[in-house]
Amino acid sequence: MIIGVPKEIKDHEYRVGLVTSSVRELTSLGHHVLIETQAGAGIGLSDADYVKAGAEIISDAKEVFTRSEMIVKVKEPQAGERSLLREGQILFTYLHLAPDFPQTKDLINSKAICIAYETVTDSSGKLPLLAPMSEVAGRMSIQAGAQTLENSHGGRGLLLSGVPGVEPANIVILGGGVVGSNAARIAMGMRANITLLDRNLETLRALDQEFQGKVTLLYSTNEAIDKLVPEADLIIGAVLIPGAAAPKLISAEHVKRMKPGSALVDVAIDQGGCFETSHPTTHTEPTYIVDDVVHYCVANMPGAVARTSAFALNNATLPYVINLANKGYKKALLDDPGFLAGMNVMYGKITCKEVADAFNLHY
Ligand code: NAD
């Protein structure tokens, strides 16, 4: 199959659909990979690296789209890219169609076969192509929180670990899923004092096995949160109720009761945020202060560590790309119901119920 990878054109997006190691796997299986020039430059992968992996370098995006049977990307196609898609061409990338009618309309009109990373499921119903970005964001949340607690960022001037003779910081993590458990692992390595809350007892039991008493694990109730808020130096928001807006677990009143210079990192901001005082921020201006509490609410945290994120994403997407290339889309999707769940738009029809419902359309 001819597989094309255009350079990402969304603002500040440095990730790339296929890293060189993925290209090498595909070319060794007999597939032909077209890479737009400089597609990997933002994460240190040169055109020469891609040539070494067996790719052909193409000077413009239009030729990549015209010659490829399948396009592999990271972000949803932008308007100019959508106009280059054609009937029967496979598009495999993050789409996030439900809040985006212009994109949905263009993908319907293109009659392309559009498979979204974010709706692919595995045998236990989890989202294997979203999980790597949650791992990145969870681990990064402690790094972001640590910086936010520094004096120069408006924080109370705390080192998470403390030093011998000075106590460590108190970190509260709301949610113990992929983001929360990864945050806890890093916080533990930093020797902070950690409390993690979740509503799922199975999740708490599994974390109990892993952490062996080094993290305090609590069932998440308003009362538990009320008690923890005044003592917390850093609170990480990592809850998710799939498909719903994040519950507001920390109210504006709670924020008023926090210590001046303490920090909130709302990873769940992409679902509306789980702190009442949160609003989305960017990597250029990641923090703001409400009632002396520093808020970090960046909606695309993995974008700041594009190289790690691109490799993590490829580790998850590569088996699916190989299946599509080896078997063709029909057999690849019919062989795996979880992969089929990734199909969002096909030959002019919406094939994902949630997307159809979002616009009151048939599917
Ligand atoms: P997940 O489903 O793996 O975990 C969510 C956890 O929240 C679950 O364990 C669930 O039981 C728990 N939960 C639900 N309600 C709760 C409550 N009231 N109190 C405590 N826990 C509760 O989800 P995830 O992959 O960890 O993602 C968490 C959030 O982070 C999502 O909103 C996701 O979109 C977001 N995210 C943001 C970024 C970013 O860049 N900002 C990146 C990746 C993920």
mmCIF file of C-alpha atoms and ligand atoms in Angstrom:
data_model
loop_
_atom_site.group_PDB
_atom_site.id
_atom_site.type_symbol
_atom_site.label_atom_id
_atom_site.label_comp_id
_atom_site.label_asym_id
_atom_site.label_seq_id
_atom_site.Cartn_x
_atom_site.Cartn_y
_atom_site.Cartn_z
ATOM 1 C CA MET A 1 0.000 0.000 0.000
ATOM 2 C CA ILE A 2 1.133 3.578 -0.568
ATOM 3 C CA ILE A 3 1.008 5.391 2.802
ATOM 4 C CA GLY A 4 1.383 9.162 3.051
ATOM 5 C CA VAL A 5 2.429 11.326 6.001
ATOM 6 C CA PRO A 6 1.943 15.087 5.566
ATOM 7 C CA LYS A 7 3.701 17.581 7.842
ATOM 8 C CA GLU A 8 1.263 18.653 10.578
ATOM 9 C CA ILE A 9 0.057 22.203 9.977
ATOM 10 C CA LYS A 10 -1.989 22.911 13.121
ATOM 11 C CA ASP A 11 -0.508 25.725 15.211
ATOM 12 C CA HIS A 12 2.427 24.535 17.387
ATOM 13 C CA GLU A 13 1.964 20.865 16.427
ATOM 14 C CA TYR A 14 5.360 19.172 16.158
ATOM 15 C CA ARG A 15 4.319 15.508 16.323
ATOM 16 C CA VAL A 16 4.304 13.386 13.160
ATOM 17 C CA GLY A 17 1.981 10.550 12.064
ATOM 18 C CA LEU A 18 4.777 8.019 11.514
ATOM 19 C CA VAL A 19 8.183 8.188 13.193
ATOM 20 C CA THR A 20 11.191 6.656 11.416
ATOM 21 C CA SER A 21 11.014 3.322 13.279
ATOM 22 C CA SER A 22 7.386 2.881 12.134
ATOM 23 C CA VAL A 23 8.364 3.711 8.551
ATOM 24 C CA ARG A 24 11.069 1.061 8.691
ATOM 25 C CA GLU A 25 8.544 -1.580 9.863
ATOM 26 C CA LEU A 26 6.155 -0.675 7.037
ATOM 27 C CA THR A 27 8.757 -0.552 4.265
ATOM 28 C CA SER A 28 10.205 -3.890 5.396
ATOM 29 C CA LEU A 29 6.714 -5.345 4.881
ATOM 30 C CA GLY A 30 6.762 -4.106 1.285
ATOM 31 C CA HIS A 31 4.707 -0.917 1.711
ATOM 32 C CA HIS A 32 5.730 2.391 0.162
ATOM 33 C CA VAL A 33 5.815 5.404 2.512
ATOM 34 C CA LEU A 34 5.705 9.030 1.328
ATOM 35 C CA ILE A 35 6.865 11.630 3.880
ATOM 36 C CA GLU A 36 6.402 15.342 3.312
ATOM 37 C CA THR A 37 9.736 17.119 3.623
ATOM 38 C CA GLN A 38 10.519 18.325 7.197
ATOM 39 C CA ALA A 39 7.522 16.380 8.615
ATOM 40 C CA GLY A 40 9.672 15.163 11.538
ATOM 41 C CA ALA A 41 11.932 18.193 11.883
ATOM 42 C CA GLY A 42 10.162 19.447 15.045
ATOM 43 C CA ILE A 43 11.059 16.248 16.913
ATOM 44 C CA GLY A 44 14.576 15.794 15.559
ATOM 45 C CA LEU A 45 13.805 13.388 12.677
ATOM 46 C CA SER A 46 15.431 14.640 9.466
ATOM 47 C CA ASP A 47 14.510 13.823 5.870
ATOM 48 C CA ALA A 48 17.771 11.828 5.708
ATOM 49 C CA ASP A 49 16.603 9.721 8.700
ATOM 50 C CA TYR A 50 13.364 8.958 6.854
ATOM 51 C CA VAL A 51 15.218 8.059 3.648
ATOM 52 C CA LYS A 52 17.370 5.658 5.691
ATOM 53 C CA ALA A 53 14.140 4.058 6.966
ATOM 54 C CA GLY A 54 13.026 3.505 3.372
ATOM 55 C CA ALA A 55 10.678 6.473 2.824
ATOM 56 C CA GLU A 56 10.369 8.684 -0.233
ATOM 57 C CA ILE A 57 10.529 12.406 0.612
ATOM 58 C CA ILE A 58 7.904 14.557 -1.111
ATOM 59 C CA SER A 59 8.217 18.309 -1.420
ATOM 60 C CA ASP A 60 4.566 19.281 -0.917
ATOM 61 C CA ALA A 61 1.469 18.078 0.916
ATOM 62 C CA LYS A 62 -0.680 18.028 -2.216
ATOM 63 C CA GLU A 63 1.440 15.312 -3.820
ATOM 64 C CA VAL A 64 1.401 13.280 -0.591
ATOM 65 C CA PHE A 65 -2.424 13.353 -0.571
ATOM 66 C CA THR A 66 -2.726 12.702 -4.328
ATOM 67 C CA ARG A 67 -0.438 9.670 -4.440
ATOM 68 C CA SER A 68 -1.365 7.949 -1.153
ATOM 69 C CA GLU A 69 -3.970 5.240 -0.589
ATOM 70 C CA MET A 70 -3.826 5.910 3.171
ATOM 71 C CA ILE A 71 -2.971 9.125 5.045
ATOM 72 C CA VAL A 72 -1.608 8.782 8.603
ATOM 73 C CA LYS A 73 -1.610 11.944 10.729
ATOM 74 C CA VAL A 74 -1.788 13.141 14.336
ATOM 75 C CA LYS A 75 -4.268 16.043 14.444
ATOM 76 C CA GLU A 76 -7.583 16.341 12.653
ATOM 77 C CA PRO A 77 -7.179 17.452 9.020
ATOM 78 C CA GLN A 78 -7.332 21.218 8.626
ATOM 79 C CA ALA A 79 -9.634 22.753 5.982
ATOM 80 C CA GLY A 80 -6.919 22.861 3.302
ATOM 81 C CA GLU A 81 -6.033 19.212 3.931
ATOM 82 C CA ARG A 82 -9.675 18.117 3.843
ATOM 83 C CA SER A 83 -10.035 19.490 0.323
ATOM 84 C CA LEU A 84 -7.232 17.117 -0.766
ATOM 85 C CA LEU A 85 -8.962 13.926 0.467
ATOM 86 C CA ARG A 86 -10.716 11.759 -2.126
ATOM 87 C CA GLU A 87 -13.298 8.990 -2.361
ATOM 88 C CA GLY A 88 -12.088 5.654 -0.982
ATOM 89 C CA GLN A 89 -8.867 7.090 0.515
ATOM 90 C CA ILE A 90 -8.163 5.971 4.100
ATOM 91 C CA LEU A 91 -7.559 8.680 6.733
ATOM 92 C CA PHE A 92 -6.238 7.455 10.114
ATOM 93 C CA THR A 93 -5.724 10.173 12.763
ATOM 94 C CA TYR A 94 -7.321 11.920 15.782
ATOM 95 C CA LEU A 95 -10.579 13.484 14.520
ATOM 96 C CA HIS A 96 -12.685 14.617 17.557
ATOM 97 C CA LEU A 97 -15.672 15.192 15.249
ATOM 98 C CA ALA A 98 -18.523 15.618 17.761
ATOM 99 C CA PRO A 99 -17.811 19.303 18.520
ATOM 100 C CA ASP A 100 -16.678 20.093 14.942
ATOM 101 C CA PHE A 101 -19.418 20.307 12.325
ATOM 102 C CA PRO A 102 -17.353 21.969 9.538
ATOM 103 C CA GLN A 103 -14.847 19.120 9.663
ATOM 104 C CA THR A 104 -17.595 16.465 9.799
ATOM 105 C CA LYS A 105 -19.314 18.014 6.752
ATOM 106 C CA ASP A 106 -16.053 18.113 4.763
ATOM 107 C CA LEU A 107 -15.218 14.498 5.625
ATOM 108 C CA ILE A 108 -18.720 13.415 4.533
ATOM 109 C CA ASN A 109 -18.284 15.313 1.252
ATOM 110 C CA SER A 110 -14.815 13.815 0.666
ATOM 111 C CA LYS A 111 -16.266 10.252 0.658
ATOM 112 C CA ALA A 112 -12.990 9.161 2.279
ATOM 113 C CA ILE A 113 -12.768 6.328 4.846
ATOM 114 C CA CYS A 114 -12.100 8.219 8.086
ATOM 115 C CA ILE A 115 -10.935 6.238 11.121
ATOM 116 C CA ALA A 116 -10.459 8.152 14.408
ATOM 117 C CA TYR A 117 -7.777 7.152 16.922
ATOM 118 C CA GLU A 118 -9.938 8.324 19.821
ATOM 119 C CA THR A 119 -12.859 5.936 19.277
ATOM 120 C CA VAL A 120 -10.842 2.731 18.692
ATOM 121 C CA THR A 121 -11.452 0.370 21.643
ATOM 122 C CA ASP A 122 -9.633 -2.715 22.928
ATOM 123 C CA SER A 123 -11.075 -6.017 24.167
ATOM 124 C CA SER A 124 -11.852 -4.527 27.600
ATOM 125 C CA GLY A 125 -13.591 -1.469 26.133
ATOM 126 C CA LYS A 126 -10.666 0.893 26.924
ATOM 127 C CA LEU A 127 -9.253 3.426 24.451
ATOM 128 C CA PRO A 128 -5.773 2.187 23.482
ATOM 129 C CA LEU A 129 -4.958 5.086 21.135
ATOM 130 C CA LEU A 130 -5.899 7.748 23.711
ATOM 131 C CA ALA A 131 -4.076 6.076 26.623
ATOM 132 C CA PRO A 132 -0.526 7.041 25.532
ATOM 133 C CA MET A 133 -1.442 10.748 25.644
ATOM 134 C CA SER A 134 -2.978 10.295 29.111
ATOM 135 C CA GLU A 135 0.250 8.599 30.238
ATOM 136 C CA VAL A 136 2.238 11.583 28.969
ATOM 137 C CA ALA A 137 -0.137 14.157 30.528
ATOM 138 C CA GLY A 138 -0.259 12.293 33.847
ATOM 139 C CA ARG A 139 3.521 12.125 34.165
ATOM 140 C CA MET A 140 3.869 15.716 32.995
ATOM 141 C CA SER A 141 1.304 16.992 35.504
ATOM 142 C CA ILE A 142 3.794 16.545 38.368
ATOM 143 C CA GLN A 143 6.530 18.314 36.364
ATOM 144 C CA ALA A 144 4.064 21.163 35.637
ATOM 145 C CA GLY A 145 2.947 21.252 39.275
ATOM 146 C CA ALA A 146 6.548 21.324 40.528
ATOM 147 C CA GLN A 147 7.331 24.344 38.354
ATOM 148 C CA THR A 148 4.081 26.043 39.324
ATOM 149 C CA LEU A 149 5.066 25.796 43.006
ATOM 150 C CA GLU A 150 8.292 27.726 42.348
ATOM 151 C CA ASN A 151 8.314 31.349 43.579
ATOM 152 C CA SER A 152 8.912 32.761 40.108
ATOM 153 C CA HIS A 153 5.595 31.265 38.948
ATOM 154 C CA GLY A 154 3.628 32.643 41.910
ATOM 155 C CA GLY A 155 3.918 29.407 43.906
ATOM 156 C CA ARG A 156 4.763 29.048 47.589
ATOM 157 C CA GLY A 157 8.381 28.151 46.876
ATOM 158 C CA LEU A 158 8.234 24.441 47.616
ATOM 159 C CA LEU A 159 10.439 21.598 46.450
ATOM 160 C CA LEU A 160 8.166 18.539 46.055
ATOM 161 C CA SER A 161 10.594 16.212 47.814
ATOM 162 C CA GLY A 162 11.621 18.551 50.621
ATOM 163 C CA VAL A 163 15.167 17.855 51.857
ATOM 164 C CA PRO A 164 16.421 16.026 54.965
ATOM 165 C CA GLY A 165 15.016 18.078 57.828
ATOM 166 C CA VAL A 166 12.311 19.833 55.726
ATOM 167 C CA GLU A 167 8.976 18.179 54.941
ATOM 168 C CA PRO A 168 7.899 17.218 51.376
ATOM 169 C CA ALA A 169 4.913 18.780 49.607
ATOM 170 C CA ASN A 170 1.385 17.367 49.985
ATOM 171 C CA ILE A 171 -0.017 16.281 46.604
ATOM 172 C CA VAL A 172 -3.677 15.340 46.168
ATOM 173 C CA ILE A 173 -4.596 13.491 42.959
ATOM 174 C CA LEU A 174 -8.277 13.345 42.012
ATOM 175 C CA GLY A 175 -8.853 10.259 39.817
ATOM 176 C CA GLY A 176 -6.726 7.122 39.632
ATOM 177 C CA GLY A 177 -7.127 6.158 35.954
ATOM 178 C CA VAL A 178 -4.380 6.479 33.353
ATOM 179 C CA VAL A 179 -3.579 10.153 34.118
ATOM 180 C CA GLY A 180 -3.909 9.867 37.914
ATOM 181 C CA SER A 181 -1.923 6.641 38.321
ATOM 182 C CA ASN A 182 0.900 7.996 36.143
ATOM 183 C CA ALA A 183 0.925 11.221 38.152
ATOM 184 C CA ALA A 184 1.164 9.174 41.362
ATOM 185 C CA ARG A 185 4.083 7.097 40.015
ATOM 186 C CA ILE A 186 6.120 10.227 39.237
ATOM 187 C CA ALA A 187 5.125 11.979 42.472
ATOM 188 C CA MET A 188 6.237 8.899 44.388
ATOM 189 C CA GLY A 189 9.604 9.015 42.614
ATOM 190 C CA MET A 190 9.866 12.661 43.663
ATOM 191 C CA ARG A 191 9.227 11.587 47.292
ATOM 192 C CA ALA A 192 6.209 13.818 47.787
ATOM 193 C CA ASN A 193 3.468 13.030 50.279
ATOM 194 C CA ILE A 194 0.634 11.699 48.076
ATOM 195 C CA THR A 195 -3.092 11.109 48.520
ATOM 196 C CA LEU A 196 -5.094 9.742 45.559
ATOM 197 C CA LEU A 197 -8.896 9.578 45.424
ATOM 198 C CA ASP A 198 -11.128 7.579 43.075
ATOM 199 C CA ARG A 199 -14.727 6.365 43.006
ATOM 200 C CA ASN A 200 -13.897 2.979 41.538
ATOM 201 C CA LEU A 201 -12.991 0.462 44.267
ATOM 202 C CA GLU A 202 -11.413 -1.938 41.774
ATOM 203 C CA THR A 203 -9.093 0.867 40.654
ATOM 204 C CA LEU A 204 -8.195 1.658 44.287
ATOM 205 C CA ARG A 205 -7.519 -2.047 44.992
ATOM 206 C CA ALA A 206 -5.216 -2.362 41.978
ATOM 207 C CA LEU A 207 -3.319 0.803 42.978
ATOM 208 C CA ASP A 208 -3.053 -0.498 46.563
ATOM 209 C CA GLN A 209 -1.284 -3.604 45.235
ATOM 210 C CA GLU A 210 1.081 -1.464 43.186
ATOM 211 C CA PHE A 211 1.897 1.266 45.693
ATOM 212 C CA GLN A 212 2.222 -0.937 48.786
ATOM 213 C CA GLY A 213 1.250 1.796 51.232
ATOM 214 C CA LYS A 214 3.417 4.551 49.741
ATOM 215 C CA VAL A 215 0.332 6.432 48.461
ATOM 216 C CA THR A 216 -2.748 7.063 50.634
ATOM 217 C CA LEU A 217 -5.747 5.799 48.652
ATOM 218 C CA LEU A 218 -9.178 7.195 49.527
ATOM 219 C CA TYR A 219 -12.702 6.768 48.211
ATOM 220 C CA SER A 220 -13.653 10.081 46.598
ATOM 221 C CA THR A 221 -16.396 11.905 48.506
ATOM 222 C CA ASN A 222 -17.048 15.601 49.039
ATOM 223 C CA GLU A 223 -16.192 15.144 52.706
ATOM 224 C CA ALA A 224 -12.795 13.592 51.919
ATOM 225 C CA ILE A 225 -12.013 16.418 49.488
ATOM 226 C CA ASP A 226 -13.176 19.074 52.006
ATOM 227 C CA LYS A 227 -10.703 17.713 54.561
ATOM 228 C CA LEU A 228 -7.752 17.508 52.157
ATOM 229 C CA VAL A 229 -8.062 20.925 50.480
ATOM 230 C CA PRO A 230 -6.635 23.181 53.267
ATOM 231 C CA GLU A 231 -3.540 20.976 53.696
ATOM 232 C CA ALA A 232 -2.794 20.420 49.978
ATOM 233 C CA ASP A 233 0.152 22.144 48.280
ATOM 234 C CA LEU A 234 -0.675 20.740 44.826
ATOM 235 C CA ILE A 235 -3.943 19.238 43.551
ATOM 236 C CA ILE A 236 -4.020 17.327 40.248
ATOM 237 C CA GLY A 237 -7.417 17.015 38.475
ATOM 238 C CA ALA A 238 -7.489 13.678 36.612
ATOM 239 C CA VAL A 239 -11.111 12.511 36.685
ATOM 240 C CA LEU A 240 -13.135 11.342 33.704
ATOM 241 C CA ILE A 241 -16.738 10.316 33.309
ATOM 242 C CA PRO A 242 -16.642 9.052 29.698
ATOM 243 C CA GLY A 243 -18.642 11.200 27.319
ATOM 244 C CA ALA A 244 -19.648 13.702 30.039
ATOM 245 C CA ALA A 245 -18.298 17.030 31.214
ATOM 246 C CA ALA A 246 -15.878 16.621 34.131
ATOM 247 C CA PRO A 247 -17.550 16.938 37.572
ATOM 248 C CA LYS A 248 -16.514 20.091 39.478
ATOM 249 C CA LEU A 249 -14.859 18.485 42.494
ATOM 250 C CA ILE A 250 -13.079 21.628 43.719
ATOM 251 C CA SER A 251 -15.379 24.626 44.151
ATOM 252 C CA ALA A 252 -14.478 28.317 44.185
ATOM 253 C CA GLU A 253 -15.022 28.140 47.986
ATOM 254 C CA HIS A 254 -12.441 25.348 48.234
ATOM 255 C CA VAL A 255 -9.932 27.470 46.325
ATOM 256 C CA LYS A 256 -10.431 30.315 48.847
ATOM 257 C CA ARG A 257 -9.538 27.852 51.632
ATOM 258 C CA MET A 258 -6.260 26.739 50.014
ATOM 259 C CA LYS A 259 -2.864 27.996 51.215
ATOM 260 C CA PRO A 260 -1.619 31.079 49.319
ATOM 261 C CA GLY A 261 0.814 29.976 46.611
ATOM 262 C CA SER A 262 -0.519 26.427 46.398
ATOM 263 C CA ALA A 263 -1.170 25.000 42.929
ATOM 264 C CA LEU A 264 -3.930 23.361 40.886
ATOM 265 C CA VAL A 265 -3.142 21.374 37.719
ATOM 266 C CA ASP A 266 -6.370 20.554 35.856
ATOM 267 C CA VAL A 267 -5.529 17.807 33.361
ATOM 268 C CA ALA A 268 -9.260 17.177 32.840
ATOM 269 C CA ILE A 269 -9.590 20.667 31.333
ATOM 270 C CA ASP A 270 -10.197 19.106 27.889
ATOM 271 C CA GLN A 271 -13.496 17.819 29.332
ATOM 272 C CA GLY A 272 -14.335 21.193 30.867
ATOM 273 C CA GLY A 273 -12.093 20.859 33.934
ATOM 274 C CA CYS A 274 -12.790 19.514 37.438
ATOM 275 C CA PHE A 275 -12.097 22.753 39.342
ATOM 276 C CA GLU A 276 -14.776 25.463 39.293
ATOM 277 C CA THR A 277 -12.122 28.154 38.766
ATOM 278 C CA SER A 278 -10.440 26.450 35.766
ATOM 279 C CA HIS A 279 -10.333 27.778 32.240
ATOM 280 C CA PRO A 280 -8.179 26.465 29.366
ATOM 281 C CA THR A 281 -4.662 27.914 29.009
ATOM 282 C CA THR A 282 -1.875 27.454 26.455
ATOM 283 C CA HIS A 283 1.789 26.464 26.602
ATOM 284 C CA THR A 284 2.687 30.098 25.903
ATOM 285 C CA GLU A 285 0.803 31.276 29.019
ATOM 286 C CA PRO A 286 0.106 28.131 31.021
ATOM 287 C CA THR A 287 -0.848 29.604 34.411
ATOM 288 C CA TYR A 288 -3.075 32.222 36.031
ATOM 289 C CA ILE A 289 -3.874 33.028 39.666
ATOM 290 C CA VAL A 290 -7.238 33.000 41.456
ATOM 291 C CA ASP A 291 -7.379 33.835 45.194
ATOM 292 C CA ASP A 292 -3.576 33.378 45.439
ATOM 293 C CA VAL A 293 -3.784 29.832 44.059
ATOM 294 C CA VAL A 294 -1.825 29.202 40.836
ATOM 295 C CA HIS A 295 -3.840 27.354 38.148
ATOM 296 C CA TYR A 296 -2.237 25.356 35.299
ATOM 297 C CA CYS A 297 -4.925 24.272 32.782
ATOM 298 C CA VAL A 298 -3.215 23.483 29.460
ATOM 299 C CA ALA A 299 -5.603 21.532 27.225
ATOM 300 C CA ASN A 300 -2.929 19.867 25.044
ATOM 301 C CA MET A 301 -0.182 19.033 27.531
ATOM 302 C CA PRO A 302 1.473 16.269 25.378
ATOM 303 C CA GLY A 303 2.186 18.888 22.680
ATOM 304 C CA ALA A 304 4.966 20.337 24.881
ATOM 305 C CA VAL A 305 6.897 17.068 24.788
ATOM 306 C CA ALA A 306 6.259 16.299 21.122
ATOM 307 C CA ARG A 307 9.074 13.814 20.638
ATOM 308 C CA THR A 308 8.081 11.581 23.565
ATOM 309 C CA SER A 309 4.416 11.934 22.593
ATOM 310 C CA ALA A 310 4.979 11.085 18.907
ATOM 311 C CA PHE A 311 6.922 7.913 19.768
ATOM 312 C CA ALA A 312 4.357 6.928 22.446
ATOM 313 C CA LEU A 313 1.510 7.461 19.976
ATOM 314 C CA ASN A 314 3.289 5.439 17.261
ATOM 315 C CA ASN A 315 3.861 2.524 19.649
ATOM 316 C CA ALA A 316 0.075 2.332 19.998
ATOM 317 C CA THR A 317 -0.980 3.131 16.412
ATOM 318 C CA LEU A 318 1.619 1.091 14.476
ATOM 319 C CA PRO A 319 -0.094 -2.330 14.812
ATOM 320 C CA TYR A 320 -3.315 -0.770 13.471
ATOM 321 C CA VAL A 321 -1.490 0.952 10.583
ATOM 322 C CA ILE A 322 0.182 -2.357 9.696
ATOM 323 C CA ASN A 323 -3.176 -4.154 9.760
ATOM 324 C CA LEU A 324 -4.769 -1.570 7.472
ATOM 325 C CA ALA A 325 -1.834 -1.724 5.077
ATOM 326 C CA ASN A 326 -1.523 -5.529 5.050
ATOM 327 C CA LYS A 327 -5.191 -6.516 5.003
ATOM 328 C CA GLY A 328 -6.931 -3.499 3.466
ATOM 329 C CA TYR A 329 -9.470 -1.544 5.509
ATOM 330 C CA LYS A 330 -12.409 -3.972 5.091
ATOM 331 C CA LYS A 331 -10.695 -7.059 6.485
ATOM 332 C CA ALA A 332 -8.690 -5.105 9.088
ATOM 333 C CA LEU A 333 -11.853 -3.542 10.542
ATOM 334 C CA LEU A 334 -14.107 -6.602 10.262
ATOM 335 C CA ASP A 335 -11.503 -8.802 11.980
ATOM 336 C CA ASP A 336 -11.491 -6.516 15.064
ATOM 337 C CA PRO A 337 -14.737 -4.988 16.422
ATOM 338 C CA GLY A 338 -12.700 -2.556 18.563
ATOM 339 C CA PHE A 339 -10.919 -1.268 15.480
ATOM 340 C CA LEU A 340 -14.266 -1.019 13.658
ATOM 341 C CA ALA A 341 -15.410 1.317 16.473
ATOM 342 C CA GLY A 342 -12.814 3.758 15.138
ATOM 343 C CA MET A 343 -14.694 4.175 11.852
ATOM 344 C CA ASN A 344 -16.344 7.630 12.008
ATOM 345 C CA VAL A 345 -17.180 8.567 8.412
ATOM 346 C CA MET A 346 -17.155 6.351 5.328
ATOM 347 C CA TYR A 347 -18.114 6.956 1.696
ATOM 348 C CA GLY A 348 -20.168 10.023 2.632
ATOM 349 C CA LYS A 349 -21.969 8.481 5.639
ATOM 350 C CA ILE A 350 -21.439 8.976 9.385
ATOM 351 C CA THR A 351 -20.718 5.569 10.940
ATOM 352 C CA CYS A 352 -20.231 6.631 14.582
ATOM 353 C CA LYS A 353 -23.410 7.005 16.671
ATOM 354 C CA GLU A 354 -22.018 9.697 19.003
ATOM 355 C CA VAL A 355 -20.975 11.876 16.046
ATOM 356 C CA ALA A 356 -24.344 11.418 14.304
ATOM 357 C CA ASP A 357 -26.202 12.219 17.550
ATOM 358 C CA ALA A 358 -24.118 15.368 18.050
ATOM 359 C CA PHE A 359 -25.533 16.813 14.810
ATOM 360 C CA ASN A 360 -28.928 15.070 14.725
ATOM 361 C CA LEU A 361 -27.875 13.192 11.598
ATOM 362 C CA HIS A 362 -28.506 9.592 10.470
ATOM 363 C CA TYR A 363 -25.816 7.018 10.836
HETATM 364 P P1 NAD B 1 -9.489 7.338 32.933
HETATM 365 O O1 NAD B 1 -10.849 6.934 32.495
HETATM 366 O O2 NAD B 1 -8.354 6.377 32.744
HETATM 367 O O3 NAD B 1 -9.511 7.737 34.490
HETATM 368 C C1 NAD B 1 -10.473 8.592 35.037
HETATM 369 C C2 NAD B 1 -10.688 8.177 36.487
HETATM 370 O O4 NAD B 1 -11.543 9.165 37.107
HETATM 371 C C3 NAD B 1 -11.378 6.827 36.645
HETATM 372 O O5 NAD B 1 -10.565 5.954 37.409
HETATM 373 C C4 NAD B 1 -12.683 7.173 37.366
HETATM 374 O O6 NAD B 1 -13.118 6.160 38.267
HETATM 375 C C5 NAD B 1 -12.271 8.454 38.103
HETATM 376 N N1 NAD B 1 -13.387 9.265 38.583
HETATM 377 C C6 NAD B 1 -14.584 9.534 38.001
HETATM 378 N N2 NAD B 1 -15.324 10.332 38.815
HETATM 379 C C7 NAD B 1 -14.567 10.578 39.934
HETATM 380 C C8 NAD B 1 -14.761 11.332 41.127
HETATM 381 N N3 NAD B 1 -15.900 11.995 41.369
HETATM 382 N N4 NAD B 1 -13.748 11.345 42.035
HETATM 383 C C9 NAD B 1 -12.594 10.693 41.822
HETATM 384 N N5 NAD B 1 -12.363 9.949 40.710
HETATM 385 C C10 NAD B 1 -13.334 9.895 39.783
HETATM 386 O O7 NAD B 1 -9.187 8.722 32.182
HETATM 387 P P2 NAD B 1 -7.740 9.335 31.910
HETATM 388 O O8 NAD B 1 -7.198 8.767 30.632
HETATM 389 O O9 NAD B 1 -6.944 9.225 33.151
HETATM 390 O O10 NAD B 1 -8.094 10.867 31.597
HETATM 391 C C11 NAD B 1 -8.437 11.784 32.632
HETATM 392 C C12 NAD B 1 -8.713 13.142 32.013
HETATM 393 O O11 NAD B 1 -7.507 13.698 31.480
HETATM 394 C C13 NAD B 1 -9.683 13.095 30.810
HETATM 395 O O12 NAD B 1 -10.541 14.201 30.855
HETATM 396 C C14 NAD B 1 -8.752 13.179 29.618
HETATM 397 O O13 NAD B 1 -9.414 13.669 28.453
HETATM 398 C C15 NAD B 1 -7.767 14.174 30.177
HETATM 399 N N6 NAD B 1 -6.523 14.334 29.404
HETATM 400 C C16 NAD B 1 -6.082 15.611 29.242
HETATM 401 C C17 NAD B 1 -4.904 15.860 28.579
HETATM 402 C C18 NAD B 1 -4.411 17.274 28.485
HETATM 403 O O14 NAD B 1 -3.496 17.529 27.700
HETATM 404 N N7 NAD B 1 -4.941 18.210 29.261
HETATM 405 C C19 NAD B 1 -4.159 14.813 28.015
HETATM 406 C C20 NAD B 1 -4.630 13.500 28.197
HETATM 407 C C21 NAD B 1 -5.821 13.266 28.899
#
